[in-house]
Every structure is written in C-alpha cells, then in structure tokens.
CSV table of C-alpha atoms and ligand atoms in Angstrom, one decimal:
chain,number,residue,atom,x,y,z
A,1,MET,CA,58.8,2.3,19.4
A,2,GLY,CA,61.5,4.7,18.2
A,3,PRO,CA,62.1,3.1,14.8
A,4,ASP,CA,58.4,2.8,14.2
A,5,GLU,CA,57.7,6.4,14.8
A,6,VAL,CA,60.2,7.3,12.1
A,7,THR,CA,58.5,5.0,9.7
A,8,VAL,CA,55.1,6.5,10.6
A,9,SER,CA,56.0,10.0,10.0
A,10,GLU,CA,57.8,9.1,6.8
A,11,ARG,CA,54.7,7.3,5.6
A,12,VAL,CA,52.3,10.1,6.6
A,13,ALA,CA,54.6,12.6,4.9
A,14,THR,CA,54.4,10.7,1.6
A,15,ARG,CA,50.6,10.8,1.5
A,16,PRO,CA,48.7,13.5,-0.2
A,17,ASP,CA,47.7,16.4,2.1
A,18,ARG,CA,44.3,16.6,3.8
A,19,PRO,CA,42.8,19.3,1.6
A,20,ALA,CA,43.5,17.1,-1.4
A,21,HIS,CA,41.7,14.2,0.2
A,22,THR,CA,38.7,16.4,1.1
A,23,ARG,CA,38.4,17.8,-2.4
A,24,GLU,CA,38.5,14.3,-3.9
A,25,LEU,CA,36.0,13.0,-1.3
A,26,VAL,CA,33.6,15.9,-1.9
A,27,ALA,CA,33.8,15.5,-5.7
A,28,ILE,CA,33.2,11.8,-5.6
A,29,GLY,CA,30.3,12.3,-3.1
A,30,LEU,CA,28.6,15.0,-5.2
A,31,ILE,CA,28.8,13.0,-8.4
A,32,ALA,CA,27.6,9.8,-6.7
A,33,SER,CA,24.7,11.7,-5.0
A,34,LEU,CA,23.5,13.3,-8.3
A,35,ILE,CA,23.6,9.9,-9.9
A,36,GLY,CA,21.8,8.4,-6.9
A,37,ILE,CA,19.1,11.0,-7.0
A,38,GLY,CA,18.7,10.6,-10.8
A,39,LEU,CA,18.2,6.9,-10.4
A,40,ALA,CA,15.9,7.2,-7.5
A,41,LEU,CA,13.6,9.7,-9.3
A,42,LEU,CA,13.7,7.5,-12.5
A,43,ILE,CA,12.2,4.5,-10.7
A,44,ASP,CA,8.4,4.2,-11.1
A,45,TRP,CA,7.7,3.4,-7.4
A,46,PHE,CA,3.9,3.6,-7.3
A,47,PRO,CA,0.8,2.6,-9.1
A,48,PRO,CA,-1.1,5.2,-11.2
A,49,GLN,CA,-2.3,8.3,-9.3
A,50,ALA,CA,-6.1,7.8,-8.9
A,51,SER,CA,-6.7,10.6,-6.3
A,52,THR,CA,-5.8,14.3,-5.9
A,53,GLN,CA,-4.0,13.2,-2.8
A,54,ALA,CA,-1.8,10.9,-4.7
A,55,GLU,CA,0.0,13.7,-6.6
A,56,LYS,CA,0.9,15.4,-3.3
A,57,VAL,CA,2.0,12.2,-1.6
A,58,ASP,CA,4.2,11.4,-4.6
A,59,THR,CA,5.8,14.9,-4.5
A,60,LEU,CA,6.5,14.4,-0.8
A,61,TRP,CA,8.1,11.1,-1.6
A,62,ASP,CA,10.3,12.7,-4.3
A,63,VAL,CA,11.4,15.5,-1.9
A,64,LEU,CA,12.3,12.9,0.7
A,65,LEU,CA,14.3,10.9,-1.8
A,66,ILE,CA,16.2,14.0,-3.0
A,67,PHE,CA,17.3,14.7,0.6
A,68,SER,CA,17.8,11.1,1.9
A,69,VAL,CA,19.6,9.7,-1.1
A,70,PRO,CA,22.7,12.0,-0.7
A,71,VAL,CA,22.8,11.1,3.1
A,72,PHE,CA,23.0,7.4,2.3
A,73,VAL,CA,25.3,8.0,-0.7
A,74,LEU,CA,27.7,10.3,1.2
A,75,VAL,CA,28.1,7.9,4.2
A,76,MET,CA,28.8,5.1,1.8
A,77,VAL,CA,31.3,7.2,-0.2
A,78,ILE,CA,33.2,8.2,2.9
A,79,VAL,CA,33.3,4.6,4.2
A,80,LEU,CA,34.4,3.1,0.8
A,81,TYR,CA,36.8,6.0,0.2
A,82,CYS,CA,38.5,5.5,3.5
A,83,VAL,CA,38.7,1.7,3.0
A,84,TRP,CA,40.3,2.3,-0.3
A,85,ARG,CA,42.6,5.2,0.5
A,86,PHE,CA,43.6,4.6,4.1
A,87,ARG,CA,43.7,0.8,4.1
A,88,MET,CA,46.5,-0.8,6.1
A,89,ARG,CA,49.4,-1.8,3.9
A,90,PRO,CA,52.0,-4.3,4.9
A,91,GLY,CA,54.4,-2.7,7.4
A,92,GLU,CA,51.7,-0.3,8.7
A,93,GLU,CA,50.4,-2.7,11.4
A,94,LEU,CA,51.4,-0.4,14.1
A,95,LEU,CA,50.4,2.8,12.3
A,96,ASP,CA,47.7,4.8,13.9
A,97,GLY,CA,46.7,8.3,12.6
A,98,PRO,CA,47.1,11.4,14.7
A,99,PRO,CA,44.2,11.7,17.2
A,100,ILE,CA,41.6,14.2,16.4
A,101,HIS,CA,39.2,15.8,18.8
A,102,GLY,CA,37.7,19.2,19.4
A,103,ASN,CA,37.2,20.1,15.8
A,104,THR,CA,34.5,22.8,16.5
A,105,ARG,CA,33.9,23.7,13.0
A,106,LEU,CA,33.2,20.1,12.0
A,107,GLU,CA,30.9,19.5,15.0
A,108,ILE,CA,28.9,22.6,14.2
A,109,ILE,CA,28.5,21.5,10.6
A,110,TRP,CA,27.5,18.0,11.2
A,111,THR,CA,25.0,19.1,13.9
A,112,ALA,CA,23.5,22.1,12.1
A,113,ILE,CA,23.1,20.6,8.6
A,114,PRO,CA,21.1,17.5,9.7
A,115,ALA,CA,19.0,19.7,12.1
A,116,ILE,CA,18.1,22.1,9.3
A,117,ILE,CA,17.3,19.2,6.9
A,118,LEU,CA,15.1,17.5,9.5
A,119,VAL,CA,13.1,20.6,10.4
A,120,ALA,CA,12.6,21.5,6.8
A,121,LEU,CA,11.4,18.0,5.9
A,122,CYS,CA,9.1,17.7,8.9
A,123,SER,CA,7.6,21.1,8.1
A,124,PHE,CA,7.0,20.1,4.5
A,125,ALA,CA,5.6,16.8,5.4
A,126,TYR,CA,3.3,18.4,8.0
A,127,VAL,CA,2.0,20.9,5.4
A,128,SER,CA,1.4,18.3,2.8
A,129,LEU,CA,-0.3,15.9,5.1
A,130,THR,CA,-2.5,18.5,6.6
A,131,ASP,CA,-3.5,19.6,3.1
A,132,ILE,CA,-4.5,16.1,1.8
A,133,GLU,CA,-6.5,15.3,5.0
A,134,LYS,CA,-8.5,18.4,5.1
A,135,ALA,CA,-12.3,18.0,5.2
A,136,GLU,CA,-14.2,18.9,2.0
A,137,ALA,CA,-17.7,20.1,2.1
A,138,SER,CA,-20.4,17.9,0.4
A,139,ALA,CA,-18.4,14.8,0.5
A,140,LEU,CA,-19.9,11.4,-0.3
A,141,ASN,CA,-20.0,9.3,2.9
A,142,VAL,CA,-19.0,5.6,2.6
A,143,ARG,CA,-18.9,3.3,5.6
A,144,VAL,CA,-16.1,0.6,5.2
A,145,VAL,CA,-16.4,-2.4,7.5
A,146,GLY,CA,-13.5,-4.8,7.7
A,147,GLU,CA,-13.8,-8.3,9.0
A,148,GLN,CA,-11.9,-11.6,8.6
A,149,PHE,CA,-11.4,-11.6,5.6
A,150,THR,CA,-13.4,-9.1,3.6
A,151,TRP,CA,-14.4,-5.5,3.2
A,152,THR,CA,-18.0,-4.4,3.0
A,153,PHE,CA,-18.9,-0.9,1.7
A,154,TYR,CA,-22.1,0.8,2.9
A,155,TYR,CA,-23.8,3.6,1.0
A,156,LYS,CA,-26.9,5.7,1.7
A,157,ASP,CA,-29.4,5.4,-1.0
A,158,ALA,CA,-31.8,8.3,-2.0
A,159,SER,CA,-34.1,7.6,1.0
A,160,GLY,CA,-31.2,7.5,3.5
A,161,LYS,CA,-31.3,3.7,3.8
A,162,GLU,CA,-27.9,2.0,4.1
A,163,VAL,CA,-27.0,-0.5,1.3
A,164,ALA,CA,-24.2,-2.9,1.3
A,165,SER,CA,-21.8,-3.6,-1.6
A,166,PRO,CA,-18.9,-6.0,-1.8
A,167,GLN,CA,-17.1,-3.6,-4.2
A,168,LEU,CA,-16.1,-0.1,-3.7
A,169,TYR,CA,-17.5,2.4,-6.2
A,170,VAL,CA,-16.6,6.1,-6.1
A,171,PRO,CA,-17.4,9.0,-8.5
A,172,ARG,CA,-14.5,10.8,-10.1
A,173,GLY,CA,-14.0,14.3,-8.9
A,174,LYS,CA,-16.2,14.1,-5.8
A,175,PRO,CA,-14.6,14.1,-2.3
A,176,VAL,CA,-15.2,10.9,-0.5
A,177,HIS,CA,-15.3,10.6,3.3
A,178,PHE,CA,-14.7,7.0,4.5
A,179,THR,CA,-15.6,5.9,8.0
A,180,VAL,CA,-13.7,2.8,8.7
A,181,GLN,CA,-14.7,0.1,11.2
A,182,SER,CA,-13.8,-3.4,12.1
A,183,LEU,CA,-16.0,-6.3,13.4
A,184,ASP,CA,-13.1,-8.4,14.8
A,185,VAL,CA,-9.4,-7.6,14.7
A,186,ILE,CA,-7.3,-4.8,13.4
A,187,HIS,CA,-7.4,-4.5,9.6
A,188,ASP,CA,-6.1,-1.7,7.4
A,189,PHE,CA,-8.1,-0.1,4.6
A,190,TRP,CA,-5.7,0.7,1.8
A,191,VAL,CA,-6.2,1.6,-1.9
A,192,PRO,CA,-2.6,2.0,-3.1
A,193,ALA,CA,-3.7,4.1,-6.2
A,194,PHE,CA,-5.3,6.6,-3.8
A,195,ARG,CA,-2.1,6.6,-1.6
A,196,MET,CA,-4.0,6.8,1.6
A,197,LYS,CA,-4.6,4.1,4.2
A,198,ILE,CA,-6.0,3.9,7.7
A,199,ASP,CA,-6.4,1.1,10.3
A,200,ALA,CA,-9.8,-0.4,10.9
A,201,VAL,CA,-9.9,-0.8,14.6
A,202,PRO,CA,-12.6,-2.7,16.5
A,203,GLY,CA,-14.7,-0.4,18.7
A,204,ILE,CA,-13.8,2.9,17.1
A,205,ASN,CA,-14.4,4.8,13.9
A,206,THR,CA,-11.3,5.9,11.9
A,207,GLU,CA,-11.6,8.3,8.9
A,208,LEU,CA,-10.0,8.7,5.6
A,209,ARG,CA,-10.7,11.3,2.8
A,210,ILE,CA,-9.8,11.1,-0.8
A,211,THR,CA,-11.0,12.7,-4.0
A,212,PRO,CA,-10.8,10.2,-6.9
A,213,SER,CA,-9.2,11.8,-10.0
A,214,ARG,CA,-8.8,8.9,-12.5
A,215,ASN,CA,-11.4,6.4,-13.8
A,216,GLY,CA,-10.4,2.8,-13.6
A,217,GLU,CA,-10.3,-0.2,-11.4
A,218,TYR,CA,-7.8,-0.4,-8.5
A,219,PRO,CA,-7.1,-3.0,-5.8
A,220,VAL,CA,-8.3,-2.5,-2.3
A,221,VAL,CA,-6.0,-4.3,0.0
A,222,CYS,CA,-5.8,-5.0,3.7
A,223,ALA,CA,-2.5,-3.7,5.0
A,224,GLU,CA,-2.5,-5.2,8.5
A,225,LEU,CA,-1.7,-8.8,9.1
A,226,CYS,CA,-5.1,-10.0,10.4
A,227,GLY,CA,-5.0,-13.7,10.2
A,228,LEU,CA,-4.8,-16.7,7.9
A,229,GLY,CA,-6.8,-15.0,5.1
A,230,HIS,CA,-5.0,-11.7,5.2
A,231,SER,CA,-3.5,-12.0,1.8
A,232,VAL,CA,-6.9,-12.7,0.1
A,233,MET,CA,-8.5,-9.7,1.9
A,234,ARG,CA,-8.7,-7.9,-1.5
A,235,GLN,CA,-11.4,-6.3,-3.4
A,236,THR,CA,-11.7,-3.7,-6.2
A,237,ALA,CA,-12.2,0.1,-6.2
A,238,HIS,CA,-14.0,1.3,-9.2
A,239,VAL,CA,-13.7,5.0,-10.1
A,240,VAL,CA,-16.4,6.0,-12.5
A,241,ASP,CA,-18.1,9.2,-13.8
A,242,GLN,CA,-20.8,10.6,-11.5
A,243,PRO,CA,-23.7,9.6,-13.8
A,244,GLN,CA,-22.5,6.0,-13.9
A,245,PHE,CA,-22.0,6.1,-10.1
A,246,ASP,CA,-25.6,7.4,-9.6
A,247,ASP,CA,-26.8,4.7,-11.9
A,248,TRP,CA,-24.9,2.0,-10.0
A,249,LEU,CA,-26.1,3.2,-6.6
A,250,THR,CA,-29.7,3.2,-7.8
A,251,LYS,CA,-29.3,-0.3,-9.0
A,252,LEU,CA,-27.6,-1.4,-5.8
A,253,ALA,CA,-30.4,0.1,-3.8
A,254,SER,CA,-33.0,-1.6,-5.9
A,255,GLY,CA,-31.0,-4.9,-5.7
A,256,ALA,CA,-30.4,-5.1,-9.4
A,257,THR,CA,-26.6,-4.7,-9.8
A,258,ALA,CA,-26.0,-8.3,-10.7
A,259,GLY,CA,-23.9,-8.8,-13.7
A,260,GLY,CA,-24.5,-5.2,-14.7
A,261,ASP,CA,-21.7,-3.1,-13.2
A,262,GLU,CA,-20.8,0.1,-14.9
A,263,THR,CA,-21.5,-1.4,-18.3
A,264,GLY,CA,-25.2,-1.2,-17.4
A,265,GLY,CA,-26.8,-4.6,-17.2
A,266,GLY,CA,-30.3,-3.3,-17.1
A,267,ALA,CA,-32.9,-5.3,-15.3
A,268,ALA,CA,-31.8,-8.6,-16.7
A,269,ALA,CA,-31.9,-11.6,-14.4
A,270,PRO,CA,-28.7,-11.9,-12.4
A,271,ASP,CA,-26.1,-14.1,-14.0
A,272,GLY,CA,-24.5,-16.7,-11.7
A,273,LYS,CA,-21.2,-16.8,-13.5
A,274,THR,CA,-20.8,-13.0,-13.5
A,275,LEU,CA,-21.7,-13.0,-9.8
A,276,PHE,CA,-19.1,-15.6,-9.1
A,277,THR,CA,-16.4,-13.5,-10.9
A,278,ASP,CA,-17.6,-10.1,-9.6
A,279,ASN,CA,-17.6,-11.2,-5.9
A,280,GLY,CA,-14.1,-12.5,-6.2
A,281,CYS,CA,-15.0,-16.1,-5.5
A,282,GLY,CA,-12.4,-17.2,-8.0
A,283,GLY,CA,-9.6,-15.6,-6.0
A,284,CYS,CA,-9.9,-18.4,-3.5
A,285,HIS,CA,-11.8,-21.1,-5.3
A,286,LYS,CA,-11.0,-23.3,-8.3
A,287,LEU,CA,-14.0,-23.6,-10.6
A,288,ALA,CA,-13.5,-25.1,-14.0
A,289,ASP,CA,-16.5,-23.4,-15.6
A,290,ALA,CA,-15.4,-20.0,-14.5
A,291,GLY,CA,-11.8,-20.7,-15.4
A,292,THR,CA,-10.6,-19.8,-11.9
A,293,SER,CA,-7.8,-21.5,-10.1
A,294,GLY,CA,-7.6,-20.0,-6.5
A,295,GLY,CA,-6.2,-22.5,-4.0
A,296,THR,CA,-7.0,-20.7,-0.7
A,297,GLY,CA,-10.4,-22.3,-0.4
A,298,PRO,CA,-11.7,-25.7,-1.5
A,299,ASP,CA,-11.9,-26.8,-5.2
A,300,LEU,CA,-15.6,-26.3,-5.9
A,301,ASP,CA,-15.6,-28.8,-8.7
A,302,GLN,CA,-14.9,-31.4,-6.0
A,303,VAL,CA,-16.6,-30.2,-2.8
A,304,LEU,CA,-19.9,-29.2,-4.5
A,305,LYS,CA,-20.1,-32.3,-6.7
A,306,GLY,CA,-23.5,-33.9,-6.1
A,307,LYS,CA,-24.5,-31.4,-3.4
A,308,ASP,CA,-28.0,-29.9,-3.3
A,309,ALA,CA,-29.0,-26.2,-3.5
A,310,ALA,CA,-29.5,-26.0,0.3
A,311,PHE,CA,-26.0,-27.1,1.0
A,312,ILE,CA,-24.5,-24.7,-1.6
A,313,GLU,CA,-26.6,-21.8,-0.2
A,314,GLU,CA,-25.5,-22.6,3.4
A,315,SER,CA,-21.9,-22.8,2.3
A,316,ILE,CA,-22.2,-19.3,1.0
A,317,VAL,CA,-24.1,-17.5,3.7
A,318,ASP,CA,-22.8,-19.5,6.7
A,319,PRO,CA,-19.5,-20.9,5.7
A,320,SER,CA,-18.7,-21.9,9.2
A,321,ALA,CA,-21.6,-24.4,9.3
A,322,GLU,CA,-19.6,-27.1,7.5
A,323,VAL,CA,-16.0,-26.6,6.7
A,324,ALA,CA,-14.4,-28.7,4.0
A,325,LYS,CA,-11.7,-31.2,5.2
A,326,GLY,CA,-8.2,-29.7,5.3
A,327,TYR,CA,-9.5,-26.1,5.3
A,328,SER,CA,-9.7,-23.7,8.3
A,329,ASP,CA,-12.9,-22.1,9.5
A,330,GLY,CA,-13.1,-18.3,9.3
A,331,ILE,CA,-11.3,-17.7,6.1
A,332,MET,CA,-14.3,-17.4,3.8
A,333,PRO,CA,-16.0,-14.0,4.3
A,334,PRO,CA,-19.2,-14.5,6.4
A,335,ASN,CA,-21.0,-11.5,4.9
A,336,PHE,CA,-22.2,-12.8,1.5
A,337,GLY,CA,-25.7,-13.2,3.0
A,338,ASP,CA,-25.7,-9.4,3.4
A,339,THR,CA,-23.9,-8.3,0.3
A,340,LEU,CA,-25.8,-10.6,-2.2
A,341,GLN,CA,-29.4,-9.7,-2.9
A,342,PRO,CA,-31.8,-12.7,-2.5
A,343,ASP,CA,-32.2,-13.1,-6.3
A,344,GLN,CA,-28.4,-12.9,-6.7
A,345,LEU,CA,-27.9,-15.6,-4.1
A,346,ASP,CA,-30.4,-17.8,-5.9
A,347,ALA,CA,-28.7,-17.3,-9.2
A,348,LEU,CA,-25.3,-18.0,-7.7
A,349,VAL,CA,-26.5,-21.2,-6.0
A,350,GLU,CA,-28.3,-22.3,-9.2
A,351,TYR,CA,-25.1,-21.7,-11.3
A,352,LEU,CA,-22.8,-23.6,-8.9
A,353,GLY,CA,-25.2,-26.4,-8.7
A,354,GLU,CA,-25.3,-26.6,-12.5
A,355,VAL,CA,-21.6,-26.5,-13.2
A,356,THR,CA,-20.5,-28.9,-10.4
A,357,LYS,CA,-23.2,-31.5,-11.0
B,1,CUA,CU1,-7.5,-7.8,7.2
B,1,CUA,CU2,-5.3,-8.2,6.8
C-alpha cells in the first residue's frame, strides 16, 4: 500500500482546504434555500379561503414551508455537492478520506438546531390549531350524516324540528358547529375551502367548527375511501348572507325549496329539471334533456325508457329494489326519500317520465 499512500496524500494536498468547501457549500445551500422558499410560497396551493379558519391554516402551512424547504434543499445540496466535488476520479479507486468521528461541535449543532425547529413548529401548530377549534357562543348547529355515498345536512327550524337538506347552506360570518355522524362505514366530512375536515365514524359523534367568511359555492367531499362510490360522494356548500340563509331555511322547513335556492324561487311549483341538477343526479347519470353525462350510474335515457311513474319513483327512493344490469347495488344514495319533499319527488318523477318516454 506504500505507493498508494503517497498518491493519496498528494491528491488530498492538491484539493481546496476544508473551510473553502464549507463556505462554498453554505453559500450554495443558502441561495438554493431562498429560491426554494420563494418558489414554494409562490405556488397557489389551496382553493379560496372561505372561512376564518382558512387564513390561519394557510399561515401555518406557509410557516411549515419556510422551515421544511431549507431542510430538503440543504440535504439535496450537500448530497449533490459531494457527488460533484468528491466524486471518484480514475486512479482514486483505493482512495478513502480520513476517518472522522467525535466531532462534538458538529454533533451538538445537528442535534440542537432540529430540536429547536421541531419544538418551535409544534408549539406554533398547537397554538394555531387550538385557536381555530375553539368553541364560539351562539353557533348554528348542523348535523351532518354520511352514508354510502352521500351527505345529508340536518337543520333545526324555528319550532326546533329537524329538517333534512341534500346541500349544505351556511350563513357568512356566523360560527357553525357541525356534529358529524355516519350510518355505515367511516367517511370524512371535508370542505376544502373551509380547510377543516373530520372523520364521520359509525356509532360516535365527531365535531367540527368553522366560521364561513366568503360567499360562494364550494365542494363538499368525502376524504376517506369508503367504497365504490367514494369519488362521487360530493355535494355543494353554499355560503350566503344571513337573510338569504334564513329565507332558505324557512323554505326548507316548509318544503318549498325546489328550484328556488338562493335566487328565491317563491312558492312556484317544483321544477323537475332544476331538482335533477340541484340534487346532483347528473354527476352520476346521463340524461340528454338535462345535458348531463355522468357514467357512474345507468344512462337514464335508456333504463327509464318506457317505464312508468311507479318504477321511476321506486328507483329514486329505494334504489336497491331493482339495480340496472351491469351496475352495483349501494352506490346510489338511499336517502332521496328523506331529502326530497313529496311534491319535489312527484315533480322529479314526472320530469324523468316525460323526458325519457
Ligand atoms: Cu364516503 Cu368516501
């Protein structure tokens, strides 16, 4: 090994000294981290902020990015720098650098800095999450029930009676307290624009609090793989002004929401086509008249052709009674008999009968 050792020490001697490497590495790492943070903050990660919680969640996200991007970038810079700078050149096959161990200063640094970062981030996350989950007085209570594969939202009307809605309506600026339940398997109630989500677990109540802060329509999604229809377990959250909400709730309680929604449909007779659209039927079913092309459920132009009203009604309120060939039982939500008022159901049946004759 004698001749090799000479070669080794010669080669080592011709390399830049360690402080020079360290300076270069730190400089590259710092610049790359700053670029990485800049890029990460530039990306629009989330949908609009539609709750007061959303702002705090997004701030927490940004803080986590600011700390975690440099960790990733620094590790990558060190790895790539070493591959580039200290790669094996021809003739260096037997070269091994001097062994290093017992560098106390380095060990203290790489233990202390991550520990401080972790404690700081955990504390900040704890404070943020406790803050957004705190109970507000005078909240609107909404019971959310998940089942394969739909959500139903229950509100108390003026007399304290529960009324069901297939769509979520909440008034802007008013704290809302959701009690989340499941009738079958585990689902997860999530409105991305509110940034909050919670599992719906059979047999227990889970809770979620948000304060809507921006009018609009936002998707309600199920965020727990719950079966074949998981991906279609989607509805709409409507954030509206308080007077519109009161108006909507009054109509819901009196069974006159059909076709009206926040535009105010008055007491007009329910419109079948609007009901078809509002209840999300088109998300799964193809129906030429309504211009929908969903493929999860049967093509209604075909399966309802020549069927009578009784068959159509049964298909809506008791979808398991007769399942179209080639489709699985249990994907169509079984709760339309509850969420549709009798006159709405009649209107929908009549409409479907008309357009599929
Ligand atoms: Cu319910 Cu996924």
